[in-house]
PDB file of C-alpha atoms in Angstrom:
ATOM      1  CA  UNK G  32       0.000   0.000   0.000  1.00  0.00           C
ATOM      2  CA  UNK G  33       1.323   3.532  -1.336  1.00  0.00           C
ATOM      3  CA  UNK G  34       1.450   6.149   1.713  1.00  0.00           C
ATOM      4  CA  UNK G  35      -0.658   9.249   1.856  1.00  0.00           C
ATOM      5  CA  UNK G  36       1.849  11.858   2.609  1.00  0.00           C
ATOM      6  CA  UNK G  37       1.246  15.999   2.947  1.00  0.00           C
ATOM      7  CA  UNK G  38       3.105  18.372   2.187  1.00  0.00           C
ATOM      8  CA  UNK G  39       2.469  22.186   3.476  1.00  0.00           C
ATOM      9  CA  UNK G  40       3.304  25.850   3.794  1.00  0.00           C
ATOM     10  CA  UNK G  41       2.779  27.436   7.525  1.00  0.00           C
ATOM     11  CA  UNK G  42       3.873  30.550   8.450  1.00  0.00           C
ATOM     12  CA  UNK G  43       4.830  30.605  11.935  1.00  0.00           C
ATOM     13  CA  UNK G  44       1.669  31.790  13.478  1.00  0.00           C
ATOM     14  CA  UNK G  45      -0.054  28.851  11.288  1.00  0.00           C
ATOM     15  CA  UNK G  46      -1.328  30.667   8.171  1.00  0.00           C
ATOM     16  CA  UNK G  47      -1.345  28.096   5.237  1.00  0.00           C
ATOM     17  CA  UNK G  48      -3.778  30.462   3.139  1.00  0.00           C
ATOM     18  CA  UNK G  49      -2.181  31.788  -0.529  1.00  0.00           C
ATOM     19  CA  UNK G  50       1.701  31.047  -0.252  1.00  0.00           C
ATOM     20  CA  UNK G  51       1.903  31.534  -3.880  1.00  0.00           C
ATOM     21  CA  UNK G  52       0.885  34.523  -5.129  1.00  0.00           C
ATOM     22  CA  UNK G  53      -1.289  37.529  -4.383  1.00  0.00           C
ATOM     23  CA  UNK G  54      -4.473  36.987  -6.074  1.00  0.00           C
ATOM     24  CA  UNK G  55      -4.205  32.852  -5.296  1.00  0.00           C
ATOM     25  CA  UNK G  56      -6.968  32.898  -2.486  1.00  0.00           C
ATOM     26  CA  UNK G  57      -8.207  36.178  -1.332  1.00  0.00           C
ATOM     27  CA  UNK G  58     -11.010  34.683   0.816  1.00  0.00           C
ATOM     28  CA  UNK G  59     -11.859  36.905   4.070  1.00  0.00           C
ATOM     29  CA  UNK G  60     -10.422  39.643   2.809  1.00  0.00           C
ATOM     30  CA  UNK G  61      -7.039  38.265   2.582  1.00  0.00           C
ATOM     31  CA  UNK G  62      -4.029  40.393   1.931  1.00  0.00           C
ATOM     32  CA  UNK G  63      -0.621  38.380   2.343  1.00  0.00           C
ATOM     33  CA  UNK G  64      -0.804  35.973  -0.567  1.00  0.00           C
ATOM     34  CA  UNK G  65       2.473  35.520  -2.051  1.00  0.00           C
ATOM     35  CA  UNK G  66       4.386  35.286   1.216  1.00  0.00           C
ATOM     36  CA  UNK G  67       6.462  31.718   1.002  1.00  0.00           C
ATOM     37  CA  UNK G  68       8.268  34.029  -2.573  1.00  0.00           C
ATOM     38  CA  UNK G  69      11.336  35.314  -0.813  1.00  0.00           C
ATOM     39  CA  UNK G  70      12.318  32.053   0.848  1.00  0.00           C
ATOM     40  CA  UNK G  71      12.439  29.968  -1.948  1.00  0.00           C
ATOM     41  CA  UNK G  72      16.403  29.367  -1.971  1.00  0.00           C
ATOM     42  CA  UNK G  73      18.107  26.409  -3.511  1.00  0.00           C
ATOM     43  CA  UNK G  74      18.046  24.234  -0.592  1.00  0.00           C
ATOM     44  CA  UNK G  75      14.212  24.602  -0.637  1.00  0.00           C
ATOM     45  CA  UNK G  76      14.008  24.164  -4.594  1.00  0.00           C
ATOM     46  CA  UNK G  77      15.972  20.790  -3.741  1.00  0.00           C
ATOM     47  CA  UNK G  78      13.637  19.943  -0.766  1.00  0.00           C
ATOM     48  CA  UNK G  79      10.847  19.803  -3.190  1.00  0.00           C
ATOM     49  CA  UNK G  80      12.278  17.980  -5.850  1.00  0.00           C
ATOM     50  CA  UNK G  81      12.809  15.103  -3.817  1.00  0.00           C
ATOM     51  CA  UNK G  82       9.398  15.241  -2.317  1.00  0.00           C
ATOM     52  CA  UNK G  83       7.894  15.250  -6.036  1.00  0.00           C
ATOM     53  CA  UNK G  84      10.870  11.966  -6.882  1.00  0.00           C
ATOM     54  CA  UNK G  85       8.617   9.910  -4.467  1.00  0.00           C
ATOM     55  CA  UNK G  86       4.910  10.705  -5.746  1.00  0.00           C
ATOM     56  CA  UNK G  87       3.067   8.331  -7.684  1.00  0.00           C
ATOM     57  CA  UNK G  88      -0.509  10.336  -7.933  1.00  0.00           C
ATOM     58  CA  UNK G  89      -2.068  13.134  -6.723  1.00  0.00           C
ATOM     59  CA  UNK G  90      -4.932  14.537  -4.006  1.00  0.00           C
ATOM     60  CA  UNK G  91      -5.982  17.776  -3.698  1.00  0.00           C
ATOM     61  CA  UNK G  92      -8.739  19.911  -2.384  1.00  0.00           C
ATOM     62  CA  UNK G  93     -10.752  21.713  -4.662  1.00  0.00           C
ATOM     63  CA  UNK G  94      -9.138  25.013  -4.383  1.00  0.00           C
ATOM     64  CA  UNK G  95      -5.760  23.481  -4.840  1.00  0.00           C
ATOM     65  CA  UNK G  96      -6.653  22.119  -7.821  1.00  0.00           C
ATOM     66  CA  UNK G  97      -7.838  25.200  -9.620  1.00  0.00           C
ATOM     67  CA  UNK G  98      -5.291  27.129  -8.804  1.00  0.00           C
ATOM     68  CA  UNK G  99      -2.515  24.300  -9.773  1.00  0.00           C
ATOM     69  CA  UNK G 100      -4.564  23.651 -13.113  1.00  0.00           C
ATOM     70  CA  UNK G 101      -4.830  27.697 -13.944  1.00  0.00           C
ATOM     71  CA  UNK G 102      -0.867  27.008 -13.583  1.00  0.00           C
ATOM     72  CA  UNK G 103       0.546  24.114 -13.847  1.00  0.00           C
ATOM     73  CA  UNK G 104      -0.215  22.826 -17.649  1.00  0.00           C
ATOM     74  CA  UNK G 105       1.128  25.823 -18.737  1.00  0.00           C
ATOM     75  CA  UNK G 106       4.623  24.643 -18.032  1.00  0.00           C
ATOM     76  CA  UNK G 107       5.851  23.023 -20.276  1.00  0.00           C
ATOM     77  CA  UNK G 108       9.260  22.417 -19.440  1.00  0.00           C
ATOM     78  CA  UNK G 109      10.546  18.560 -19.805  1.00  0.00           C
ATOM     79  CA  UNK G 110      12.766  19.283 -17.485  1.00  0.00           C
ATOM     80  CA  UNK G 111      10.676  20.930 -14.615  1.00  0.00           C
ATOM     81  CA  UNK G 112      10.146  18.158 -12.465  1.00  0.00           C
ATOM     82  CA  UNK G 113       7.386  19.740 -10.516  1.00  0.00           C
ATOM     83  CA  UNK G 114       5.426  20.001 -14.098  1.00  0.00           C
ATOM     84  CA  UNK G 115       6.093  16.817 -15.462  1.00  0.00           C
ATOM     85  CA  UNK G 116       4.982  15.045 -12.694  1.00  0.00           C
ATOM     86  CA  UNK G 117       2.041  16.991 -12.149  1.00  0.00           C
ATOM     87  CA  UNK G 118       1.341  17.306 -15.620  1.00  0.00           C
ATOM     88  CA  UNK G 119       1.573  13.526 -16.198  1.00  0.00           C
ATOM     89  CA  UNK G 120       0.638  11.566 -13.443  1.00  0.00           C
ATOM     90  CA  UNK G 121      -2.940  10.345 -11.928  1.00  0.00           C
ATOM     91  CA  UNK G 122      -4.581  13.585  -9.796  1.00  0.00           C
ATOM     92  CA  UNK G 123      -7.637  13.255  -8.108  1.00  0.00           C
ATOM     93  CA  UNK G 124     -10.022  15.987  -6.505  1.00  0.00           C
ATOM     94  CA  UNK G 125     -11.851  15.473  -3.834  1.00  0.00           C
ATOM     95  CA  UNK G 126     -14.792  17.988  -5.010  1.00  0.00           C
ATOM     96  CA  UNK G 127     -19.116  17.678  -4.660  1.00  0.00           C
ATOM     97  CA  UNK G 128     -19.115  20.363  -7.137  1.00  0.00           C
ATOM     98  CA  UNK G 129     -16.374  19.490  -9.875  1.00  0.00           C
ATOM     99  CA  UNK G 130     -18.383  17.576 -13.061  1.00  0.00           C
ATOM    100  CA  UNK G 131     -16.026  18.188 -15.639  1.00  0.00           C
ATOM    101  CA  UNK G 132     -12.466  18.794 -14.924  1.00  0.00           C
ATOM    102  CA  UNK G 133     -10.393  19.724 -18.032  1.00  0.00           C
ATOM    103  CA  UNK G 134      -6.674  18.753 -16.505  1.00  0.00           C
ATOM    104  CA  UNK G 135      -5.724  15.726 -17.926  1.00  0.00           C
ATOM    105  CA  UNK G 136      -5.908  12.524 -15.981  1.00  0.00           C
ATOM    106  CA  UNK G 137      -8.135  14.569 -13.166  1.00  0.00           C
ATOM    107  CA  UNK G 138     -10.782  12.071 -11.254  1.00  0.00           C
ATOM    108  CA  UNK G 139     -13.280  13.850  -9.204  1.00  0.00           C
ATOM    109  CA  UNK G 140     -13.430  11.852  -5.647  1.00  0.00           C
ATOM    110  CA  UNK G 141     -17.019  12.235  -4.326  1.00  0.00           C
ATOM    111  CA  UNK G 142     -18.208   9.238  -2.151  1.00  0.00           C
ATOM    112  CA  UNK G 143     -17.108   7.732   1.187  1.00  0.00           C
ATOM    113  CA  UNK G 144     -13.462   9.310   1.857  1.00  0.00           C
ATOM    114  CA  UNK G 145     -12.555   6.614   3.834  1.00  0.00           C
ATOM    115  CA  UNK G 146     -13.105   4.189   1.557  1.00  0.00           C
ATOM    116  CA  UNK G 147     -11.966   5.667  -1.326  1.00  0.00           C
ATOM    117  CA  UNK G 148      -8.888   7.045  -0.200  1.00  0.00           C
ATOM    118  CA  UNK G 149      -7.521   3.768   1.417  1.00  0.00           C
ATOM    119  CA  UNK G 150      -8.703   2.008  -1.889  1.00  0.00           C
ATOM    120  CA  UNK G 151      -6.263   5.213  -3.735  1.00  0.00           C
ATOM    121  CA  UNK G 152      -3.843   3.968  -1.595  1.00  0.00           C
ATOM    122  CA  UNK G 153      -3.663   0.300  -2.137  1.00  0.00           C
ATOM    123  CA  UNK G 154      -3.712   1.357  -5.658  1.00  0.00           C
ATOM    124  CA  UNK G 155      -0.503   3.970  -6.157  1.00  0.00           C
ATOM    125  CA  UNK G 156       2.990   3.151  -6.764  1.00  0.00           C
ATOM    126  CA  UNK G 157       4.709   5.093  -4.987  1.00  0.00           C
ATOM    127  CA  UNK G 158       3.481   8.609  -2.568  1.00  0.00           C
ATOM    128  CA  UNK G 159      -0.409   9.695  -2.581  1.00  0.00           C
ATOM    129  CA  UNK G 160       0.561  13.035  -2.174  1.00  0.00           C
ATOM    130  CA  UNK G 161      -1.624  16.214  -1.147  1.00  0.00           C
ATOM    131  CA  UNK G 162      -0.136  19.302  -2.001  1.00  0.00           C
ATOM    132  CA  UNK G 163      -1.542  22.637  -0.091  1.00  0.00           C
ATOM    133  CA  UNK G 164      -5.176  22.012   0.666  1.00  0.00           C
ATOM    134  CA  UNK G 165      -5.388  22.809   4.490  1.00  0.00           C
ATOM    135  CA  UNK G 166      -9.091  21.407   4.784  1.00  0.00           C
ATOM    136  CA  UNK G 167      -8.476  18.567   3.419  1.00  0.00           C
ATOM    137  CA  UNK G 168      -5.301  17.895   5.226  1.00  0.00           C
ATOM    138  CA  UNK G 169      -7.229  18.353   8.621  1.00  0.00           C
ATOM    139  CA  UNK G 170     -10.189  16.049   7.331  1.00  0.00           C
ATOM    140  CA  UNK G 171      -7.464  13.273   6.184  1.00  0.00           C
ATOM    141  CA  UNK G 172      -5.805  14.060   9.756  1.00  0.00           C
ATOM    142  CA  UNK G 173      -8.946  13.527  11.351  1.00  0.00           C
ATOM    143  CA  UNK G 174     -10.249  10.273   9.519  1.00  0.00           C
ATOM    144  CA  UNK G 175      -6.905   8.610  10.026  1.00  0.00           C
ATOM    145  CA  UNK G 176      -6.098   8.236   6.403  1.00  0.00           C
ATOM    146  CA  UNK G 177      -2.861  10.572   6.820  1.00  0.00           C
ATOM    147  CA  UNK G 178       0.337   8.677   6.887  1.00  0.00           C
ATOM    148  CA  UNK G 179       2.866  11.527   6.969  1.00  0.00           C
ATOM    149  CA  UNK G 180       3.358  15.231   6.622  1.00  0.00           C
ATOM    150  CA  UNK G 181       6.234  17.690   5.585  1.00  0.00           C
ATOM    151  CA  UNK G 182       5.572  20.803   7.803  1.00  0.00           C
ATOM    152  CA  UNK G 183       7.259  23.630   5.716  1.00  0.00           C
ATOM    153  CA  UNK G 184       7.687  26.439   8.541  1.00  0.00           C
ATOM    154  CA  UNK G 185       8.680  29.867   7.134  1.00  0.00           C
ATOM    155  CA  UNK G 186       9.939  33.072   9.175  1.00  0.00           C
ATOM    156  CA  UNK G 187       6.941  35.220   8.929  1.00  0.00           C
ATOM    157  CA  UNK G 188       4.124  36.240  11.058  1.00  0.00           C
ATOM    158  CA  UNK G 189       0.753  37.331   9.151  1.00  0.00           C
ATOM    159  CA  UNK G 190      -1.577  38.003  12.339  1.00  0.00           C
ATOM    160  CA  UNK G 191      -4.424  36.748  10.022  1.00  0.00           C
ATOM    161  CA  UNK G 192      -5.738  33.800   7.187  1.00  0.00           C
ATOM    162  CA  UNK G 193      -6.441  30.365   7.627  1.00  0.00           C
ATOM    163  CA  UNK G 194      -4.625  28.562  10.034  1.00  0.00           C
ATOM    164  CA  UNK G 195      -3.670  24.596   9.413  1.00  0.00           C
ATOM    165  CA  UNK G 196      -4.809  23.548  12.872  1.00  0.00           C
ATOM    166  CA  UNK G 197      -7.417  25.497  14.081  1.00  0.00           C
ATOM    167  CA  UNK G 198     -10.060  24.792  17.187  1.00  0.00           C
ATOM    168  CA  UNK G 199     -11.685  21.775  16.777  1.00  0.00           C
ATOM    169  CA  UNK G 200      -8.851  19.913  15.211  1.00  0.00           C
ATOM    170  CA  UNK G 201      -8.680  15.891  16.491  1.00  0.00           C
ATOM    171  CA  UNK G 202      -5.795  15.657  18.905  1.00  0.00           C
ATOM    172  CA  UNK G 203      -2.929  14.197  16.805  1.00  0.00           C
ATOM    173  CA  UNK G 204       0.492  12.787  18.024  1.00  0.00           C
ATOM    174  CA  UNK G 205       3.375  13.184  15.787  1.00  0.00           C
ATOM    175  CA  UNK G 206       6.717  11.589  15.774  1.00  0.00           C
ATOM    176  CA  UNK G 207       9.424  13.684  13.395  1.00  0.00           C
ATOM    177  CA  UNK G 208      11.762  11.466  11.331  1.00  0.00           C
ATOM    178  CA  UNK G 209      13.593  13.916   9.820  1.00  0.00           C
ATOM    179  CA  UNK G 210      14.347  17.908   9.117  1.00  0.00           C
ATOM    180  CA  UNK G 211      16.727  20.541   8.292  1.00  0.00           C
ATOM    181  CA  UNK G 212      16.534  24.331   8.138  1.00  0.00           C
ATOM    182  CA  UNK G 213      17.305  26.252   4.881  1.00  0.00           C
ATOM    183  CA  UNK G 214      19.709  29.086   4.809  1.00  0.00           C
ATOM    184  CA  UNK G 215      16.858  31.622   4.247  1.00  0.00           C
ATOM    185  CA  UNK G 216      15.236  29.989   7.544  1.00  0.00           C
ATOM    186  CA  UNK G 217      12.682  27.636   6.279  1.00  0.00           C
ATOM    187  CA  UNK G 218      12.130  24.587   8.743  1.00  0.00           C
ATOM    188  CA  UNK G 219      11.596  22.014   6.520  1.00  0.00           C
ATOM    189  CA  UNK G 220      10.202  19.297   8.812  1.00  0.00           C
ATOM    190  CA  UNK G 221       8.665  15.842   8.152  1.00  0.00           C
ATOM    191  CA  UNK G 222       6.501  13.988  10.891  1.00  0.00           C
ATOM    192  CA  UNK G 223       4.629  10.514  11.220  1.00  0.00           C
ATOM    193  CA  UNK G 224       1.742  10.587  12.648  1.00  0.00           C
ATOM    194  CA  UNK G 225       1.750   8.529  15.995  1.00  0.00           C
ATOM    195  CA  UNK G 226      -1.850   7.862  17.078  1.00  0.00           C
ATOM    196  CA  UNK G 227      -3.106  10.304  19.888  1.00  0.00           C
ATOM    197  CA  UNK G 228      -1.083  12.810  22.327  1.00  0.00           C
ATOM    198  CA  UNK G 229       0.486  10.849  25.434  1.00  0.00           C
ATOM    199  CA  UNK G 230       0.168  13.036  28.804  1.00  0.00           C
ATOM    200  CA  UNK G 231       1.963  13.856  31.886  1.00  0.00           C
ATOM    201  CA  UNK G 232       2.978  15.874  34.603  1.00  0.00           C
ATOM    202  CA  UNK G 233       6.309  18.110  35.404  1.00  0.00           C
ATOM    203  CA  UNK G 234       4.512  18.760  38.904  1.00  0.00           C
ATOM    204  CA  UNK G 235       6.872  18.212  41.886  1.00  0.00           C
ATOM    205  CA  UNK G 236       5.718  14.946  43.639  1.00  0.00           C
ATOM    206  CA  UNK G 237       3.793  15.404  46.952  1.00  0.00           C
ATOM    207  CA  UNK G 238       6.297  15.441  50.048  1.00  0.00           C
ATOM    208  CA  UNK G 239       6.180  12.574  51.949  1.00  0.00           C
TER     209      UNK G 239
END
């Protein structure tokens, strides 16, 4: 079975809302869109091309993927790996709304997430990957269908947009297997998840 592995864009105060650009998701009035641009160093370009070396197919929200398909089959590059992959490879959209997508080798996922996700699994050689699409991340995180995410952390605070993890999220434990830092200061980390939080105390024992 292929794992279903995440990979995101925080800010430091948790903002995953239009890293690319300024007009990529505007929604409550949004004004920071575009902020992830003057990070993107080598080490980060390099970060990213391995993720995409591992990915057999594709998930993403619906917003994702109209922004990504506005974008991506425009690049036409053979030696963009981002593109080709993208471009090329098995992408499905998990959409109530989406009849008709245009993007080649799109499938609209509409039914029982559960059930169709693991079956996406079981099915892909190599990463299911989910690119951006917070809400979807959290509903993957909460169903139990999320194998693994890269956290990409960048040195900004916004003060406002859509947080990755806000109230209400399922209480997740995590266990990192690896990370590094870039030399423009992007903590590129990647996690497991490891069933639910453990608990304790740093309270000073009772004296006897």
């Amino acid at each position: 079975m292929g794992k279903l592995v995440s990979q995101i864009f925080v800010t430091l105060d948790g903002v995953y809302q239009a890293p690319g650009g300024p007009g990529e998701d505007t929604r409550g009035g949004f004004e920071h869109g575009g902020w992830s641009f003057p990070y993107g160093d080598e080490d980060f370009g390099r970060f990213v091309d391995e993720v995409f070396g591992r990915v057999g197919a594709f998930l993403l929200g619906r917003r994702t993927y109209d922004i990504f398909a506005s974008y991506w089959p425009k690049v036409t590059d053979p030696d963009n790996p981002v593109a080709t992959k993208l471009n090329a490879l098995p992408k499905y959209v998990v959409s109530t709304t989406l009849t008709d997508p245009e993007w080649n080798a799109t499938t609209v996922v509409d039914g029982d997430l559960v059930k169709e996700i693991t079956a996406l699994k079981e099915r892909t050689d190599g990463e299911l990957q989910v690119h951006g699409s917070g809400a979807l991340v959290r509903s993957l995180l909460d169903l139990g269908l999320l194998d693994t995410i890269h956290v990409l952390t960048f040195p900004v605070v916004l003060g406002s947009g859509l947080r990755l993890f806000p109230e209400g999220t399922v209480p997740t434990a995590f266990r990192r297997t690896a990370g590094r830092v870039t030399p423009a200061g992007v903590s590129l980390q990647t996690y497991d998840t490891d069933g639910s939080p453990r608990y304790g105390t740093y309270a000073l024992p009772d004296d006897e």
